[in-house]
XYZ file of C-alpha atoms in Angstrom:
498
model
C 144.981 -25.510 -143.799
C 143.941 -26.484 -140.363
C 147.036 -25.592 -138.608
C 147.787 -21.795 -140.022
C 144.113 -21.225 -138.842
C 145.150 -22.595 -135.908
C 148.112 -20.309 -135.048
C 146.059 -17.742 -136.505
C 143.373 -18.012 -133.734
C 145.596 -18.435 -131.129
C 147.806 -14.900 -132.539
C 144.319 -13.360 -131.979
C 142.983 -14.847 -128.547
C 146.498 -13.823 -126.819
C 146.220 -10.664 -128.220
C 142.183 -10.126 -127.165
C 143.272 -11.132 -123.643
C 145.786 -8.795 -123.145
C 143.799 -6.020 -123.994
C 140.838 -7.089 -122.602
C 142.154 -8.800 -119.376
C 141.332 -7.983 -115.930
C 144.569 -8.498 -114.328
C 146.827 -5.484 -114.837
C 148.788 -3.387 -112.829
C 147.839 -1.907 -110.021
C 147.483 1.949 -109.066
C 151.110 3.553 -108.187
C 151.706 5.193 -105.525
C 155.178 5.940 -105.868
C 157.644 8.002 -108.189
C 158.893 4.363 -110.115
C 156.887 4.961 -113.460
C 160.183 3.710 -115.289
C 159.432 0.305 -113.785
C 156.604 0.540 -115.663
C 157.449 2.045 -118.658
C 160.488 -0.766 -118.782
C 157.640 -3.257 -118.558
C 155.723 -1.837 -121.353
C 158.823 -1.521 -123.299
C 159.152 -5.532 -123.090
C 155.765 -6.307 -123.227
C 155.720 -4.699 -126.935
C 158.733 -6.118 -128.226
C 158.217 -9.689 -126.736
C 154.505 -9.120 -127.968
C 155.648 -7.801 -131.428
C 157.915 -11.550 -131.716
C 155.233 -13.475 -130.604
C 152.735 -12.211 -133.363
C 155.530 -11.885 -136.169
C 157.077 -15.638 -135.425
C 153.155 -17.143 -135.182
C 151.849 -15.477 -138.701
C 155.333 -16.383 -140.722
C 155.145 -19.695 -139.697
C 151.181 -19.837 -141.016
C 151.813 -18.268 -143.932
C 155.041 -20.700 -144.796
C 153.069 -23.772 -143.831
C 150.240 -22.250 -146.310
C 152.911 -20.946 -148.572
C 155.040 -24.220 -148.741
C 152.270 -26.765 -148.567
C 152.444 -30.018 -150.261
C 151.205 -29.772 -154.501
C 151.246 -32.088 -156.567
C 154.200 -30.703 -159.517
C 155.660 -28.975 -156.831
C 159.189 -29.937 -155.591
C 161.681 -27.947 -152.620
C 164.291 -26.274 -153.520
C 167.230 -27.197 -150.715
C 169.133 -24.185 -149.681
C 170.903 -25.351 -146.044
C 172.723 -21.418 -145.923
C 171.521 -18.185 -146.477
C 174.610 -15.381 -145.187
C 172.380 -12.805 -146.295
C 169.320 -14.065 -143.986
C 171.518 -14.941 -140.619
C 172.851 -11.762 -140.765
C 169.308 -9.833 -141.024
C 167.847 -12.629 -138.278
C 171.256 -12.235 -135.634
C 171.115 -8.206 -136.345
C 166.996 -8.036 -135.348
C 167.541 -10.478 -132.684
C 170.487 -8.296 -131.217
C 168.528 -4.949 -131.438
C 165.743 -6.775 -129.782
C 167.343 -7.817 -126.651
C 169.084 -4.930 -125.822
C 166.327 -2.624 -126.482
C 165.127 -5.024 -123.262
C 167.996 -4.918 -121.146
C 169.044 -1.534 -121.686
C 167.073 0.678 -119.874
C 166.320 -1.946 -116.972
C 170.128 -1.436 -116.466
C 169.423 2.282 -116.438
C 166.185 2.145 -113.549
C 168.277 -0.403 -111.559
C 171.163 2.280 -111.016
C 169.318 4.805 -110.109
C 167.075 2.376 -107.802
C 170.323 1.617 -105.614
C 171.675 5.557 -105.854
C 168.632 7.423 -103.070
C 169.049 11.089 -103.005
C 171.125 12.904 -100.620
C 167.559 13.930 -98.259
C 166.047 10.671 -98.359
C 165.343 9.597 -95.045
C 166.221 5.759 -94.049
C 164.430 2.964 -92.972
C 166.133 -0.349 -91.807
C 164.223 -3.442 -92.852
C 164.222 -6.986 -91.325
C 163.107 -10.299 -92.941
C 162.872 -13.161 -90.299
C 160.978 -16.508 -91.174
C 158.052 -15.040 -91.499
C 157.169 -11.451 -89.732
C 159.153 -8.095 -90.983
C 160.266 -5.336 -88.253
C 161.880 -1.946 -88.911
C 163.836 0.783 -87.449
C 163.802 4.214 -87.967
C 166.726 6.547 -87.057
C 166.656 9.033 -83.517
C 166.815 12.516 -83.895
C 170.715 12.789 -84.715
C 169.522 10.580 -88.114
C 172.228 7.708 -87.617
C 171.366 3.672 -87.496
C 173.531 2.105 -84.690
C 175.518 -0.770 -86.025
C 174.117 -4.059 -86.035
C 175.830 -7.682 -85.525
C 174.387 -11.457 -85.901
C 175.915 -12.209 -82.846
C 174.226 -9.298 -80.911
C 170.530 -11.438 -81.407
C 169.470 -12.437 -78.267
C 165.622 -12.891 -77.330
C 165.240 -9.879 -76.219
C 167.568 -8.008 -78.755
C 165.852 -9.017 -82.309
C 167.416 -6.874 -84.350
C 170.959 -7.766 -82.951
C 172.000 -4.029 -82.278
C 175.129 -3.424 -80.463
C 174.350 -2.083 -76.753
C 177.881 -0.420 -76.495
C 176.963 1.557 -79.850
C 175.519 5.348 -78.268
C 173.712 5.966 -81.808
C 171.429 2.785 -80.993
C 170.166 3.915 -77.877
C 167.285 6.581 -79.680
C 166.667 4.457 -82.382
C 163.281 3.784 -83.243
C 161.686 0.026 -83.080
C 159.020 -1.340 -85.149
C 158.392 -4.726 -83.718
C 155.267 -4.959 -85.642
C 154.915 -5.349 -89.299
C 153.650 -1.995 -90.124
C 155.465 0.845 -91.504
C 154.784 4.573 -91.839
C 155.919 6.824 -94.272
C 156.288 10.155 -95.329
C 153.947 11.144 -98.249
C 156.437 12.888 -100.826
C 159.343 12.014 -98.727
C 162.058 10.032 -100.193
C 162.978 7.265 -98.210
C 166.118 5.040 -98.505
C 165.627 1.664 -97.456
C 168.399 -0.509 -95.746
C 167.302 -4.394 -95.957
C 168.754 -7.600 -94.275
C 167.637 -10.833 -93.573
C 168.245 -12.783 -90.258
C 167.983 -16.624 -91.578
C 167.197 -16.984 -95.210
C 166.266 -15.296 -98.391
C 163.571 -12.624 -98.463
C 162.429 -10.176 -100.984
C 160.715 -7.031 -99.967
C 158.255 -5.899 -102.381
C 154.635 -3.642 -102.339
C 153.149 -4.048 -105.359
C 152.051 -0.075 -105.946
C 155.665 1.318 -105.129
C 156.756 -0.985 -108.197
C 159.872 -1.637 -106.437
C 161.755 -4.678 -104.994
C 164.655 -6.108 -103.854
C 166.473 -9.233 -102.495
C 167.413 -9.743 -98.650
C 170.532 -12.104 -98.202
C 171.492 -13.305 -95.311
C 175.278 -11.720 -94.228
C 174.911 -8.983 -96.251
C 172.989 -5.340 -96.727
C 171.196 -4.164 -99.252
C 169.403 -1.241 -100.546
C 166.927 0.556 -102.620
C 164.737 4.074 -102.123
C 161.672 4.965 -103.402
C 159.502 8.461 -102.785
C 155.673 7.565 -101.687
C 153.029 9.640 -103.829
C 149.787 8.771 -102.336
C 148.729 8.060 -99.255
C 146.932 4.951 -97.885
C 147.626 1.672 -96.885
C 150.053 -0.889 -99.074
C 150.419 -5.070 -98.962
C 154.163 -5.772 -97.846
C 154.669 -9.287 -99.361
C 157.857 -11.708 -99.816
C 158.634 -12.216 -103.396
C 160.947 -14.721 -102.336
C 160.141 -18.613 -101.739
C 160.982 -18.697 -97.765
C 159.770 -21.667 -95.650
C 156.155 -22.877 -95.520
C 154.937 -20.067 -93.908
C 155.544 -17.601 -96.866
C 152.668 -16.694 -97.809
C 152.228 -15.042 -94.595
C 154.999 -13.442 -93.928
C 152.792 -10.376 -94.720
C 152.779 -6.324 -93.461
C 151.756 -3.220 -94.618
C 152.992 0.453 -95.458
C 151.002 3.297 -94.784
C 152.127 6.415 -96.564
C 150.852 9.204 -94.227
C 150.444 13.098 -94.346
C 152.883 14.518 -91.885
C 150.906 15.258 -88.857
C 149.676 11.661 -88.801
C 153.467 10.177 -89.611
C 154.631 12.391 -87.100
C 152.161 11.152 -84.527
C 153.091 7.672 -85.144
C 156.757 8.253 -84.715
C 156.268 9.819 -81.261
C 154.495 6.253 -80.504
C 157.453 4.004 -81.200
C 159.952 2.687 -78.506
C 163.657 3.317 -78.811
C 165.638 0.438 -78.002
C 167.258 1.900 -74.447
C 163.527 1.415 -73.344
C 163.123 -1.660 -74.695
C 165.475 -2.721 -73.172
C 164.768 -1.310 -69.831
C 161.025 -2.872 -70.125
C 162.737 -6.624 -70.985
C 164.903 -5.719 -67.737
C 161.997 -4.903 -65.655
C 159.537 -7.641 -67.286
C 162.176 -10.218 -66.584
C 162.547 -9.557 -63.038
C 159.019 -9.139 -62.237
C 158.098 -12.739 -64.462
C 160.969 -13.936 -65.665
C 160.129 -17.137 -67.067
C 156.776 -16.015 -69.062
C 159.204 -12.590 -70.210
C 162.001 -14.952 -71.802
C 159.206 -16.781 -73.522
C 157.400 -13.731 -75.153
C 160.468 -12.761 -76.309
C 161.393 -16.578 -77.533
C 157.924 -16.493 -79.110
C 159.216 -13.389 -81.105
C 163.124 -14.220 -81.841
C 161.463 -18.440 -83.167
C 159.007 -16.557 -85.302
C 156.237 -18.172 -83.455
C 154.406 -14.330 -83.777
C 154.348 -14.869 -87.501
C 151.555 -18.089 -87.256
C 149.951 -17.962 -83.934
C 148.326 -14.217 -82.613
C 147.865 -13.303 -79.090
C 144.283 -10.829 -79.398
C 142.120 -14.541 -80.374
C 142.164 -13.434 -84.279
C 142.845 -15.997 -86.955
C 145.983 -16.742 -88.301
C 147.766 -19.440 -90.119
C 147.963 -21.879 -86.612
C 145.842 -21.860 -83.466
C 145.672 -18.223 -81.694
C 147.327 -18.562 -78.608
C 144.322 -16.248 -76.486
C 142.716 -18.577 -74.582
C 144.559 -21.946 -75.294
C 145.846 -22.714 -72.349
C 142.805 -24.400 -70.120
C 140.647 -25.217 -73.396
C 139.784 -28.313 -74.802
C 141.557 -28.542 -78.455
C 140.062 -30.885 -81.176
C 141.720 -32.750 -83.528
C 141.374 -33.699 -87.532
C 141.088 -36.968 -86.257
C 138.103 -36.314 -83.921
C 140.060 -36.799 -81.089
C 140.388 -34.021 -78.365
C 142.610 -32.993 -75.346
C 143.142 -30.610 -72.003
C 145.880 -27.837 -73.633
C 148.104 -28.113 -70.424
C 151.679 -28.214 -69.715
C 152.484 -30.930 -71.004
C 150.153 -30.790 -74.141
C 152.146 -27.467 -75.004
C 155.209 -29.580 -74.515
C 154.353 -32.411 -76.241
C 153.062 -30.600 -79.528
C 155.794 -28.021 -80.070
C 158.390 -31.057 -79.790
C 156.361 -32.657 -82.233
C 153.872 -30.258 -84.094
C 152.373 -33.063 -86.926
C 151.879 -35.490 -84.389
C 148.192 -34.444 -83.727
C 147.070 -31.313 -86.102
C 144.316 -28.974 -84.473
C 140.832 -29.293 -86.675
C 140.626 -26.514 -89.173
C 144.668 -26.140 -89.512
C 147.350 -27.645 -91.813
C 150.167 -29.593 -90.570
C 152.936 -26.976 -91.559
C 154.175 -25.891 -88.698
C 158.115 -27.056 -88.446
C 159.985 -28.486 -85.527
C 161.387 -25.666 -83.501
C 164.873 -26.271 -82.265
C 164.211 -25.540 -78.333
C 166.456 -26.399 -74.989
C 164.060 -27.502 -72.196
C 164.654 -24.026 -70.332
C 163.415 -22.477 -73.594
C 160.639 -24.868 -74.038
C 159.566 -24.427 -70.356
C 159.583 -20.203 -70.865
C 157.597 -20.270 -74.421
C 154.795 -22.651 -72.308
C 154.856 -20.120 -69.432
C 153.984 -17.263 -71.497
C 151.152 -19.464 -73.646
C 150.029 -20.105 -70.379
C 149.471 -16.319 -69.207
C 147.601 -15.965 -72.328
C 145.165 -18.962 -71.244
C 141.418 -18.316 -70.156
C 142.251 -19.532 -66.715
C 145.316 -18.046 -66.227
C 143.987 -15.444 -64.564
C 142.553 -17.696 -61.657
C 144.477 -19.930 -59.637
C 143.364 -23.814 -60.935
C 142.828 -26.139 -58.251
C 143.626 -29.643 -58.002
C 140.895 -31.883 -60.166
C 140.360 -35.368 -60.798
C 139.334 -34.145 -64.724
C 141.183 -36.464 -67.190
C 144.024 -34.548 -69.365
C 143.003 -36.157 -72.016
C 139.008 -36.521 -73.311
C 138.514 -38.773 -76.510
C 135.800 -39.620 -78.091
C 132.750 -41.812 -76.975
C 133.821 -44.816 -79.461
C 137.435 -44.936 -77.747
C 138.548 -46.297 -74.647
C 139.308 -43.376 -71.776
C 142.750 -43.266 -70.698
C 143.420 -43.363 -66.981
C 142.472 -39.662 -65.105
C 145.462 -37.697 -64.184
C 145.661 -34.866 -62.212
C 145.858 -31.201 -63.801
C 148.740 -28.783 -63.825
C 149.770 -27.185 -60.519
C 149.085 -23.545 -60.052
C 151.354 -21.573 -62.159
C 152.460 -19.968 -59.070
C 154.497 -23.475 -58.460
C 156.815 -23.957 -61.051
C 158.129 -27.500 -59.771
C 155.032 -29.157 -59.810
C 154.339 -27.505 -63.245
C 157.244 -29.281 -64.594
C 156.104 -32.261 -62.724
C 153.219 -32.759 -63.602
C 154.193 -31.882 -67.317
C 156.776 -34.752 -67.389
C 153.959 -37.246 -65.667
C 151.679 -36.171 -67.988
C 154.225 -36.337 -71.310
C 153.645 -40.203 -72.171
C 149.981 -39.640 -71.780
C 149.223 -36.538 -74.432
C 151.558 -38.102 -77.319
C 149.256 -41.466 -76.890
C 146.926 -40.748 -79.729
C 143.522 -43.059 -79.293
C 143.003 -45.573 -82.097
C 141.191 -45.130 -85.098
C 138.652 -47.273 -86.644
C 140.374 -50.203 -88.052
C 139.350 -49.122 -91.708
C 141.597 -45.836 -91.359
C 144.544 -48.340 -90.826
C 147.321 -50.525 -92.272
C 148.195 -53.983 -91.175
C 151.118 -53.971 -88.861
C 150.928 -58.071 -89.406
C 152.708 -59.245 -93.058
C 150.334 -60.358 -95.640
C 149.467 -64.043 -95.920
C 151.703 -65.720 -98.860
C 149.376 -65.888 -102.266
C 147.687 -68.673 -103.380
C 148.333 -71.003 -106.662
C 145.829 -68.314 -108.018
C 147.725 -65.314 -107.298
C 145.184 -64.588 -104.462
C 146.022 -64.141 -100.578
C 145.067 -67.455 -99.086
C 144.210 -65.888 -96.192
C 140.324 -64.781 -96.202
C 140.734 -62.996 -92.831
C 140.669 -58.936 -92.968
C 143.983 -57.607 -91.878
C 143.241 -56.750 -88.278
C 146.225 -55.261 -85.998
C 148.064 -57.416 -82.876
C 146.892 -56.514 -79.332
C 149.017 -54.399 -77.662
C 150.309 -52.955 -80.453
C 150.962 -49.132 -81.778
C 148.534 -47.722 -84.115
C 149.129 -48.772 -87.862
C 150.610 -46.663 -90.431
C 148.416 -43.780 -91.800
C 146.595 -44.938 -95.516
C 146.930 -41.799 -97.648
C 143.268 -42.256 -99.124
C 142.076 -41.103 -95.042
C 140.412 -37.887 -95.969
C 139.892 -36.478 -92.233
C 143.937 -35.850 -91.964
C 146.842 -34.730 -93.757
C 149.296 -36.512 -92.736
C 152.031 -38.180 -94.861
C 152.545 -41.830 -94.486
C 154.808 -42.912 -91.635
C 157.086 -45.792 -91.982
C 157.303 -48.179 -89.398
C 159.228 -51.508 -88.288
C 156.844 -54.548 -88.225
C 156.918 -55.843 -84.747
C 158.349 -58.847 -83.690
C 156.682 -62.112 -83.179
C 157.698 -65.217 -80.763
C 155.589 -67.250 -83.670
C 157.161 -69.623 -85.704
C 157.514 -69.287 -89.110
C 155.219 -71.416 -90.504
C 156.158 -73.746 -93.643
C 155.568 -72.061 -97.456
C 157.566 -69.051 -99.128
C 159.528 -66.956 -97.359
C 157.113 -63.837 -96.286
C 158.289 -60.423 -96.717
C 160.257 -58.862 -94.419
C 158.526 -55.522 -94.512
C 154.581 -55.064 -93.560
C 152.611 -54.742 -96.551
C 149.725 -52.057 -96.610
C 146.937 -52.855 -97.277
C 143.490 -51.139 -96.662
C 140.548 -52.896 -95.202
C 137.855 -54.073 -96.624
């Protein structure tokens, strides 16, 4: 009796909490009630299976339960059964399917007035473009991106040159306009979806897709990627604001075409060339996505007011953000993670040209970029009291003196990726471990302790002040002779310290 109670109770919780739950849809703000009228439709016929399939089998197990005088009848085929069970299970399904098939062509078939909107997935920040007066999108091409063309538009194509750019990740609409919505993807797949408008759709790379919706209320909407996208998807993040038409209209009028974009990146170039190629880099790399320029928070470090600072580290460790800091950590981002910040950001593919604009333009955006820094006998690098200071270096050169920016970045390279080391207890052995005793125990009582001159041991994953994976290293070599016993092991073995 225990388990048709069971099934029982468990028939009447799922039903309680989806009655009674507070997670439901939210508000809609567009003209897509089918979506959720298809939803419904499967949510009752699933939830009419469920409760059916639950009680039958309780009442069977009650029904068919052991007594004594009873016996089974065996009966392996029933025609008359399979045919009722295929026939309900057929009707089922394609009550389902049927009018999903329905809303999904008329989801890819706009109206003849909807107005169209071109949008862009790039790991992990969303523009748009709107159409000039004449209405047309200029064509588009992969091999058109540059850093200062995004989008990839064709230059040669006249219908590009008034179309409107949105290199922010906010779009307007129309209130009670329909709007057709063109949607690519630049590197891999996306899926644009806002919750209230009900409707979503894949963006694959090499190809165009589509999908229209007409906003019914106005306000402001979550743009999110329903698609799994890199490690920074869960903030590749925007927002639609459905607007009245004085507002919307006042918006458009704000937005660049791309003839004077592209006039601004000539004249931005050849006023600052270097710290224009890297704003743009910053863009094109997605770098925008994680790391704001205003000093609000994002996912890594804002970039207002890095340059000049002193950044700390999970480790406890800190250092002078300078030339060759930026260098240093964008070739190798998980080397040394900022306090307060997850190591997630990936290695950016980068030629030295482009590494050397994207730190000019960080450096513009520095506290003291704005004064000319003077020679100083300030170390780059400041650890803490409990470590050894490593030698004083000069800082950077003005940034009015690009050579000695770049020297001074590659004399000060070998001393920002030297990371101070930690207390011995955060550490693993580089040495092998001593051969066992006749017990089974180490014969040597010693605490593993790490060879002078050494690099810092590998990483023990029970450190809770960083993140960091494991790394595996060689063992270093030793001029010692092997001394007599069992062979030892020809990897290090890790162990933690005592």
């Amino acid at each position: 009796m225990a388990l048709p109670i069971l099934l029982i109770v468990v028939v009447v919780a799922a039903l309680a909490f989806h009655f009674w739950s507070p997670w439901w849809l939210t508000p809609l703000a567009s003209n897509w009630r089918q979506m959720d009228d298809t939803l419904t439709l499967t949510l009752v016929i699933t939830g009419v299976a469920f409760v059916v399939v639950n009680l039958f089998v309780a009442w069977a197990i009650f029904r068919y339960r052991h007594r004594d005088g009873h016996r089974a009848a065996y009966e392996p085929h029933n025609r008359r059964l399979e045919i009722w069970l295929i026939g309900i299970t057929t009707v089922g399904i394609a009550a389902m399917l049927a009018p999903g098939l329905f809303v999904y062509a008329r989801l890819i078939s706009p109206p003849d007035d909807a107005r169209v909107v071109e949008v862009v997935g790039q790991q992990w920040q969303w523009r748009f473009r709107l159409p000039g007066p004449d209405g047309r999108l200029g064509t588009s091409d992969p091999s058109y991106v540059t850093a200062d063309n995004p989008l990839g538009l064709n230059p040669k194509d006249p219908a590009n040159q008034d179309n409107r750019i949105v290199d922010a990740p906010e779009l307007h609409l129309l209130v009670g306009q329909p709007v057709k919505l063109l949607l690519r993807a630049k590197d891999v797949l996306h899926d644009f979806y806002v919750p209230p408008f009900r409707t979503r759709m894949n963006m694959v790379p090499g190809m165009v897709t589509q999908m229209w919706l007409t906003p019914t209320r106005i306000g402001r909407f979550d743009i999110l990627c329903a698609q799994l996208c890199g490690v920074g998807h869960a903030n590749m993040r925007g927002v639609v604001v459905v607007d009245d038409k004085p507002a919307y209209d006042a918006w458009v009028a704000k937005l660049p075409t791309f003839a004077s974009l592209q006039a601004r990146h000539a004249g931005a170039s050849s006023s600052d060339p270097l710290a224009a190629r890297g704003k743009l880099l910053a863009q094109q790399k997605g770098c925008a996505a994680c790391h704001t320029v205003d000093g609000s928070q994002g996912v890594g470090p804002t970039w207002h007011g890095l340059y000049g600072k002193t950044e700390t580290f999970q480790d406890g460790t800190s250092a002078h953000v300078d030339d060759a800091f930026l260098a240093t950590f964008i070739r190798n981002p998980t080397a040394r993670v900022p306090k307060g910040f997850a190591p997630i950001m990936p290695k950016i593919d980068l030629t030295d040209d482009e590494l050397k604009a994207l730190v000019a333009y960080i450096r513009t955006l520095g506290a003291a970029a704005s004064a000319t820094p003077a020679p100083s006998a300030t170390p780059a690098v400041s650890v803490t009291p409990t470590q050894p200071a490593p030698t004083a270096v000069p800082a950077a050169a003005p940034a009015s003196a690009p050579s000695a920016a770049v020297a001074a970045a590659t004399l000060q390279l070998a001393q920002n990726t030297l990371q101070p080391p930690r207390p011995p207890a955060q550490y693993a052995p580089l040495t092998p471990a001593a051969p066992p005793g006749p017990n089974g125990t180490s014969s040597d009582p010693r605490p593993p302790a790490r060879r002078q001159g050494q690099a810092p041991g590998l990483v023990l994953p029970n450190d809770s002040r960083t993140n960091m994976p494991p790394l595996a290293v060689p063992p270093g070599s030793s001029g010692n002779p092997s001394p007599p016993g069992p062979a030892r092991p020809g990897v290090p073995m890790i162990r933690p310290t005592p």
